[in-house]
Tab-separated table of C-alpha atoms in Angstrom:
chain	number	residue	atom	x	y	z
A	105	MET	CA	7.881	134.602	87.523
A	106	TYR	CA	4.993	135.751	84.858
A	107	ILE	CA	5.090	134.564	81.266
A	108	LEU	CA	1.883	137.071	79.563
A	109	VAL	CA	0.070	135.104	76.799
A	110	ALA	CA	-0.414	137.101	73.758
A	111	ARG	CA	-3.885	138.139	72.770
A	112	PRO	CA	-5.029	136.782	69.065
A	113	ALA	CA	-3.901	140.332	67.736
A	114	LEU	CA	-0.825	140.261	69.430
A	115	ALA	CA	0.250	136.785	68.679
A	116	GLN	CA	2.665	138.047	66.618
A	117	GLN	CA	4.504	140.200	69.060
A	118	PRO	CA	7.080	138.740	70.947
A	119	GLN	CA	6.636	137.612	74.385
A	120	PHE	CA	8.682	137.816	77.553
A	121	THR	CA	9.060	136.133	80.731
A	122	VAL	CA	8.794	138.725	83.658
A	123	HIS	CA	11.421	138.033	86.354
A	124	ASN	CA	11.537	140.275	89.963
A	125	LEU	CA	14.625	141.285	91.250
A	126	PRO	CA	15.047	141.330	94.743
A	127	LEU	CA	16.925	144.592	96.069
A	128	PRO	CA	18.899	145.605	99.201
A	129	ARG	CA	16.561	147.049	101.582
A	130	GLU	CA	18.788	150.133	100.787
A	131	LEU	CA	17.745	150.022	96.671
A	132	SER	CA	14.115	148.635	97.829
A	133	SER	CA	13.098	152.027	99.672
A	134	ALA	CA	9.878	154.015	97.838
A	135	ASP	CA	12.141	157.290	99.134
A	136	ASN	CA	14.141	156.933	96.312
A	137	GLN	CA	12.111	157.258	93.664
A	138	PHE	CA	14.044	156.199	90.445
A	139	SER	CA	13.345	157.757	87.184
A	140	GLY	CA	15.732	156.409	84.896
A	141	LEU	CA	18.109	153.464	83.955
A	142	SER	CA	21.076	153.224	81.988
A	143	ILE	CA	23.852	150.677	80.835
A	144	SER	CA	26.937	151.297	80.206
A	145	ALA	CA	30.455	150.006	80.976
A	146	GLY	CA	28.989	146.131	82.936
A	147	LYS	CA	26.973	148.011	84.848
A	148	LEU	CA	22.997	149.100	85.407
A	149	PHE	CA	22.700	152.639	86.391
A	150	LEU	CA	19.430	153.447	88.297
A	151	LEU	CA	19.131	157.314	89.206
A	152	SER	CA	17.211	158.993	91.588
A	153	GLU	CA	14.913	161.571	91.624
A	154	SER	CA	16.825	163.527	93.697
A	155	ARG	CA	14.121	165.864	94.898
A	156	LEU	CA	16.507	168.450	96.832
A	157	GLN	CA	13.347	170.092	97.742
A	158	ASP	CA	12.659	167.365	100.331
A	159	ASN	CA	16.338	166.798	100.930
A	160	ALA	CA	16.730	164.016	98.745
A	161	GLU	CA	20.398	162.881	98.302
A	162	ALA	CA	21.468	164.162	94.838
A	163	LYS	CA	22.622	159.955	93.174
A	164	LEU	CA	22.792	156.742	90.939
A	165	TYR	CA	23.265	153.922	91.912
A	166	THR	CA	24.671	150.659	90.264
A	167	VAL	CA	25.057	147.606	89.600
A	168	GLN	CA	26.889	144.868	88.076
A	169	LEU	CA	24.986	143.268	84.774
A	170	LYS	CA	26.930	139.970	85.803
A	171	ASP	CA	25.519	140.536	89.434
A	172	LEU	CA	22.467	140.825	88.245
A	173	GLU	CA	23.071	137.463	86.040
A	174	ARG	CA	23.817	135.314	89.148
A	175	GLN	CA	20.755	136.716	90.845
A	176	LEU	CA	18.321	135.887	88.054
A	177	ALA	CA	19.541	132.346	88.186
A	178	ASP	CA	19.440	132.591	91.936
A	179	SER	CA	17.133	134.551	93.487
A	180	THR	CA	18.786	134.459	96.859
A	181	TYR	CA	21.954	135.768	95.982
A	182	VAL	CA	21.961	139.185	97.443
A	183	LEU	CA	23.194	142.402	94.784
A	184	PRO	CA	26.280	144.234	95.976
A	185	TYR	CA	25.719	148.058	94.748
A	186	GLN	CA	27.559	150.770	94.626
A	187	LYS	CA	26.423	154.869	95.158
A	188	LEU	CA	27.456	157.386	93.393
A	189	PRO	CA	26.893	161.191	94.509
A	190	LEU	CA	25.628	163.651	92.115
A	191	ILE	CA	27.840	165.875	92.560
A	192	ASN	CA	27.286	170.133	91.370
A	193	LEU	CA	23.002	169.337	91.346
A	194	PRO	CA	22.190	172.127	94.060
A	195	ALA	CA	24.703	174.617	92.488
A	196	LEU	CA	22.260	173.668	89.014
A	197	ARG	CA	19.183	173.917	91.008
A	198	THR	CA	19.849	177.456	92.859
A	199	LYS	CA	20.361	178.901	88.814
A	200	ILE	CA	17.370	176.758	87.432
A	201	ASN	CA	15.631	178.658	90.338
A	202	ALA	CA	16.879	181.808	89.566
A	203	ALA	CA	15.520	181.992	86.017
A	204	GLY	CA	12.004	181.847	87.844
A	205	GLN	CA	11.685	178.224	87.255
A	206	ARG	CA	10.805	175.721	89.962
A	207	TYR	CA	13.382	172.357	90.046
A	208	GLU	CA	10.939	169.729	91.105
A	209	GLY	CA	13.943	166.028	90.506
A	210	LEU	CA	15.732	164.466	87.697
A	211	GLU	CA	13.380	162.511	84.934
A	212	ALA	CA	15.648	160.653	82.507
A	213	LEU	CA	18.879	159.573	82.382
A	214	LEU	CA	21.076	158.268	79.739
A	215	ILE	CA	25.458	157.454	79.561
A	216	ASP	CA	27.112	157.947	76.492
A	217	ARG	CA	30.679	156.780	76.731
A	218	GLY	CA	31.718	158.362	80.266
A	219	VAL	CA	29.676	161.210	79.585
A	220	VAL	CA	26.448	161.158	81.509
A	221	TYR	CA	23.290	163.502	80.645
A	222	LEU	CA	19.417	163.909	83.165
A	223	SER	CA	16.580	165.989	82.453
A	224	VAL	CA	15.134	167.941	84.866
A	225	GLU	CA	11.550	168.365	85.588
A	226	ASN	CA	10.481	171.384	86.808
A	227	ASP	CA	7.044	172.041	88.464
A	228	THR	CA	3.463	172.666	86.060
A	229	HIS	CA	3.763	176.244	86.134
A	230	SER	CA	7.073	176.541	84.699
A	231	PRO	CA	7.480	176.763	81.184
A	232	ASN	CA	10.653	174.611	81.008
A	233	GLY	CA	12.420	171.867	81.445
A	234	TYR	CA	16.392	171.662	81.315
A	235	LEU	CA	19.011	169.191	79.920
A	236	LEU	CA	21.786	168.670	82.361
A	237	ARG	CA	25.586	166.847	81.525
A	238	GLY	CA	28.187	165.555	83.661
A	239	ALA	CA	31.040	163.184	83.535
A	240	LEU	CA	31.425	159.803	84.878
A	241	SER	CA	34.093	158.683	87.436
A	242	SER	CA	34.147	155.342	89.512
A	243	ASN	CA	33.255	156.983	92.267
A	244	ALA	CA	30.916	159.631	91.178
A	245	VAL	CA	29.400	162.112	88.401
A	246	VAL	CA	29.907	165.656	88.301
A	247	LEU	CA	27.910	168.086	86.556
A	248	ASP	CA	29.079	171.127	84.419
A	249	THR	CA	27.739	173.897	86.628
A	250	THR	CA	28.074	175.888	82.783
A	251	PHE	CA	26.073	173.385	81.020
A	252	LEU	CA	22.248	174.266	81.606
A	253	VAL	CA	20.069	173.454	78.003
A	254	PRO	CA	16.601	174.884	78.877
A	255	LEU	CA	14.147	172.627	76.811
A	256	ALA	CA	10.688	174.745	76.139
A	257	LYS	CA	7.780	172.481	77.421
A	258	PRO	CA	4.385	172.336	75.194
A	259	VAL	CA	1.525	173.472	75.893
A	260	ALA	CA	-2.469	172.789	75.468
A	261	ALA	CA	-3.976	174.672	72.810
A	262	ASP	CA	-5.457	177.395	75.308
A	263	GLY	CA	-2.177	177.868	76.228
A	264	ALA	CA	-2.590	176.284	79.360
A	265	PRO	CA	0.512	173.792	81.010
A	266	ILE	CA	0.067	170.205	80.887
A	267	TYR	CA	-0.389	169.022	84.386
A	268	ASN	CA	3.228	166.652	85.702
A	269	ALA	CA	4.932	166.562	82.101
A	270	GLY	CA	7.965	166.780	81.535
A	271	PHE	CA	11.054	165.703	79.428
A	272	GLU	CA	10.439	161.476	80.734
A	273	ALA	CA	12.782	160.402	78.170
A	274	LEU	CA	16.316	160.779	76.410
A	275	ALA	CA	17.983	158.740	73.805
A	276	ALA	CA	20.781	158.676	71.101
A	277	SER	CA	20.994	157.351	67.899
A	278	ARG	CA	24.562	157.406	66.475
A	279	ARG	CA	25.519	161.343	66.606
A	280	ARG	CA	22.179	162.873	67.335
A	281	LEU	CA	20.375	163.027	71.309
A	282	PHE	CA	16.756	162.909	71.691
A	283	GLY	CA	14.531	164.251	74.717
A	284	PHE	CA	11.264	163.267	74.428
A	285	PHE	CA	8.197	164.902	76.388
A	286	GLU	CA	6.089	163.069	78.391
A	287	PHE	CA	2.846	163.954	77.081
A	288	ASN	CA	2.664	163.712	73.022
A	289	TYR	CA	-1.533	163.248	72.560
A	290	PHE	CA	-1.531	166.625	70.502
A	291	SER	CA	-3.137	167.400	67.373
A	292	GLY	CA	0.051	167.252	65.065
A	293	GLU	CA	2.415	168.997	67.298
A	294	ASN	CA	4.067	166.159	69.171
A	295	CYS	CA	8.005	166.436	68.744
A	296	ALA	CA	11.211	165.342	70.326
A	297	TYR	CA	14.403	167.862	70.791
A	298	GLU	CA	17.174	166.386	68.545
A	299	PHE	CA	20.647	167.503	69.721
A	300	THR	CA	23.973	167.219	67.991
A	301	LYS	CA	25.912	165.575	71.057
A	302	LYS	CA	29.167	167.179	69.535
A	303	ARG	CA	27.513	170.822	69.479
A	304	LEU	CA	26.350	170.744	72.997
A	305	PRO	CA	25.434	173.496	74.399
A	306	ALA	CA	23.757	174.695	71.749
A	307	VAL	CA	23.521	178.436	70.937
A	308	ARG	CA	20.619	178.330	69.061
A	309	PRO	CA	17.445	176.375	69.992
A	310	PRO	CA	17.491	172.335	69.077
A	311	ARG	CA	15.980	170.459	65.978
A	312	LYS	CA	11.920	169.437	66.884
A	313	ARG	CA	11.300	166.489	65.192
A	314	ARG	CA	7.993	164.970	64.857
A	315	VAL	CA	6.159	162.193	67.090
A	316	GLU	CA	3.376	160.405	66.027
A	317	ARG	CA	0.390	160.760	68.420
A	318	VAL	CA	0.630	158.863	71.340
A	319	PRO	CA	-1.466	157.690	74.194
A	320	PHE	CA	-0.975	158.303	78.004
A	321	ARG	CA	2.155	158.989	79.125
A	322	LEU	CA	5.895	158.330	77.401
A	323	THR	CA	8.099	157.888	80.528
A	324	ASP	CA	11.435	156.216	78.963
A	325	ILE	CA	13.063	155.180	76.138
A	326	THR	CA	15.659	152.604	75.529
A	327	ALA	CA	17.641	152.508	71.792
A	328	VAL	CA	17.472	148.530	70.519
A	329	GLY	CA	19.076	149.014	66.902
A	330	ARG	CA	20.096	151.809	64.502
A	331	HIS	CA	17.203	154.428	64.879
A	332	ARG	CA	15.122	151.858	66.655
A	333	PHE	CA	14.369	152.172	70.203
A	334	THR	CA	11.511	151.223	72.864
A	335	ALA	CA	9.000	152.892	75.300
A	336	ILE	CA	7.320	152.593	77.941
A	337	ASN	CA	3.735	153.694	77.539
A	338	TYR	CA	1.883	154.347	80.808
A	339	PHE	CA	-1.657	155.043	81.884
A	340	PHE	CA	-2.533	155.581	85.614
A	341	GLN	CA	-6.078	155.608	86.235
A	342	GLY	CA	-6.565	158.414	88.844
A	343	GLY	CA	-8.636	161.393	88.224
A	344	GLY	CA	-8.195	165.076	88.532
A	345	GLU	CA	-6.038	166.901	86.845
A	346	ASP	CA	-4.066	163.317	85.790
A	347	ALA	CA	-7.299	162.959	83.602
A	348	VAL	CA	-5.354	165.427	81.210
A	349	TYR	CA	-4.021	161.900	79.886
A	350	ARG	CA	-7.463	160.163	79.534
A	351	THR	CA	-7.958	159.398	75.901
A	352	PRO	CA	-11.407	160.737	74.134
A	353	ALA	CA	-14.359	158.009	73.082
A	354	GLY	CA	-13.887	158.489	69.844
A	355	ASP	CA	-10.111	157.277	70.493
A	356	LEU	CA	-11.974	153.809	70.830
A	357	ALA	CA	-8.383	151.826	69.932
A	358	SER	CA	-6.972	153.157	72.899
A	359	THR	CA	-9.935	153.939	75.391
A	360	GLN	CA	-10.331	150.235	75.589
A	361	LEU	CA	-7.364	149.879	77.246
A	362	ILE	CA	-7.813	151.794	79.945
A	363	GLN	CA	-11.690	151.328	80.795
A	364	ASP	CA	-13.594	148.492	81.963
A	365	ARG	CA	-17.384	148.746	81.950
A	366	GLY	CA	-16.516	152.618	82.171
A	367	THR	CA	-14.169	152.461	85.064
A	368	TYR	CA	-10.961	153.472	84.894
A	369	ARG	CA	-7.710	151.329	85.295
A	370	SER	CA	-4.204	151.518	84.975
A	371	TYR	CA	-2.829	150.035	81.955
A	372	ALA	CA	1.384	149.898	80.825
A	373	ARG	CA	2.807	148.562	78.005
A	374	LEU	CA	5.801	148.755	75.529
A	375	LEU	CA	6.112	150.412	72.264
A	376	THR	CA	8.438	150.014	69.478
A	377	MET	CA	9.379	153.685	68.214
A	378	GLU	CA	11.601	153.884	65.125
A	379	TRP	CA	13.294	157.298	63.701
A	380	LYS	CA	12.347	157.291	60.201
A	381	GLY	CA	12.063	160.059	57.384
A	382	GLN	CA	12.872	162.971	60.256
A	383	LYS	CA	9.612	161.553	62.244
A	384	PHE	CA	9.146	158.829	64.636
A	385	THR	CA	6.277	156.427	64.481
A	386	TRP	CA	5.014	153.832	66.744
A	387	ARG	CA	3.284	150.292	67.153
A	388	PRO	CA	2.448	148.230	69.615
A	389	LEU	CA	5.286	145.989	71.493
A	390	TRP	CA	3.954	144.239	74.552
A	391	GLU	CA	1.449	144.548	77.647
A	392	PHE	CA	2.277	144.011	81.219
A	393	PRO	CA	0.719	141.393	82.697
A	394	GLU	CA	-2.237	142.662	84.794
A	395	SER	CA	-0.803	142.536	88.368
A	396	TYR	CA	1.944	144.884	87.035
A	397	ARG	CA	0.206	147.767	84.904
A	398	GLY	CA	-0.686	149.254	88.817
A	399	TYR	CA	3.292	150.088	89.029
A	400	ASN	CA	4.079	153.606	87.964
A	401	TRP	CA	7.051	152.297	85.223
A	402	GLU	CA	9.789	155.093	85.137
A	403	GLY	CA	13.196	153.542	84.147
A	404	LEU	CA	13.517	150.771	80.722
A	405	ALA	CA	17.420	149.752	79.751
A	406	ALA	CA	17.673	147.049	76.837
A	407	TYR	CA	19.637	143.991	77.758
A	408	HIS	CA	20.143	140.739	75.661
A	409	GLY	CA	16.836	141.193	73.489
A	410	GLY	CA	15.058	141.789	76.749
A	411	TYR	CA	14.693	145.064	78.918
A	412	PHE	CA	15.172	145.758	82.880
A	413	VAL	CA	12.677	148.233	83.978
A	414	ILE	CA	12.236	149.276	87.438
A	415	ASN	CA	9.260	151.985	89.260
A	416	ASP	CA	9.314	155.087	90.885
A	417	LYS	CA	7.838	153.900	94.235
A	418	TYR	CA	4.128	153.735	93.203
A	419	THR	CA	2.554	150.582	93.537
A	420	PRO	CA	-0.809	149.037	93.870
A	421	GLN	CA	-0.677	148.298	97.522
A	422	ARG	CA	1.502	150.003	100.247
A	423	PRO	CA	4.015	150.385	101.692
A	424	PHE	CA	4.937	151.651	98.418
A	425	ARG	CA	8.912	150.044	96.908
A	426	THR	CA	11.243	149.995	94.197
A	427	THR	CA	10.520	146.863	91.797
A	428	LEU	CA	13.311	146.326	89.819
A	429	LEU	CA	11.920	143.225	87.139
A	430	TYR	CA	14.155	142.082	84.051
A	431	LEU	CA	11.710	140.856	81.196
A	432	LYS	CA	13.468	137.777	79.398
A	433	ARG	CA	12.414	137.480	75.550
A	434	VAL	CA	10.361	134.196	74.966
A	435	PRO	CA	13.190	132.189	72.143
């Protein structure tokens, strides 16, 4: 267990103890490449990226919250779990590819009163992502093959696509559903898509709602109150095409978080995001401890004042593995 000590500038912000929750072998396998979390009906749902092109299974896993509570009290307790197949995902992938897009995997999960929403990430050069919808039952999720809503991806100022970026987060606020793009560092052009849940699939394009400029990546978002959310803000130290996520030297506040004597380092934190005045604003909430900043955190779910977080598979050291944490708020 780790306790993060706040920097002086962050002294008024909430603090959390970090609890690493041991996973059964099947869930800890890096092959799952988990990309989202959601809580519904007393269960934590874990979304596999379901990379069908790599012959991966289309699936979710569920763990009872009461079992997670028991493991928090007793780390030797082995978590029971259930696997739920995603029925009809191959048929939807066929439709996506037939439209000239290229399916890569599932990135975001939201479960709302038995309705399952998923976002599809396509490859860098595909101009669209997609929103999917399905029905949750006790032993499967049945996706609606008639529900395939395109989400146009923003592009750079020169018209080029943003490398390895898609719609990484879904969040609900009462009647609204919001889809968030991973990259939100454009000059005044950052936006989330807003849908009215009862009117989906929409005949007209979704409404665009402004997002205050955010550095690095947004990799998941969870609701924590009416019009208030928490988001993962993640930076990977790598170069090459990933360099698009580096902030310019002129943005000193952001750049100093990801550089050490001129060398880039991975970084992860939580942000508070608020929907107010037809736009999303944000402020820093909490920094991950140094030892956890190199994990590619992709799933987030609010629970009892704290958060479950999960990585896709990437960790600072090999062998890669799934890591599930619970961030418990310090009273």
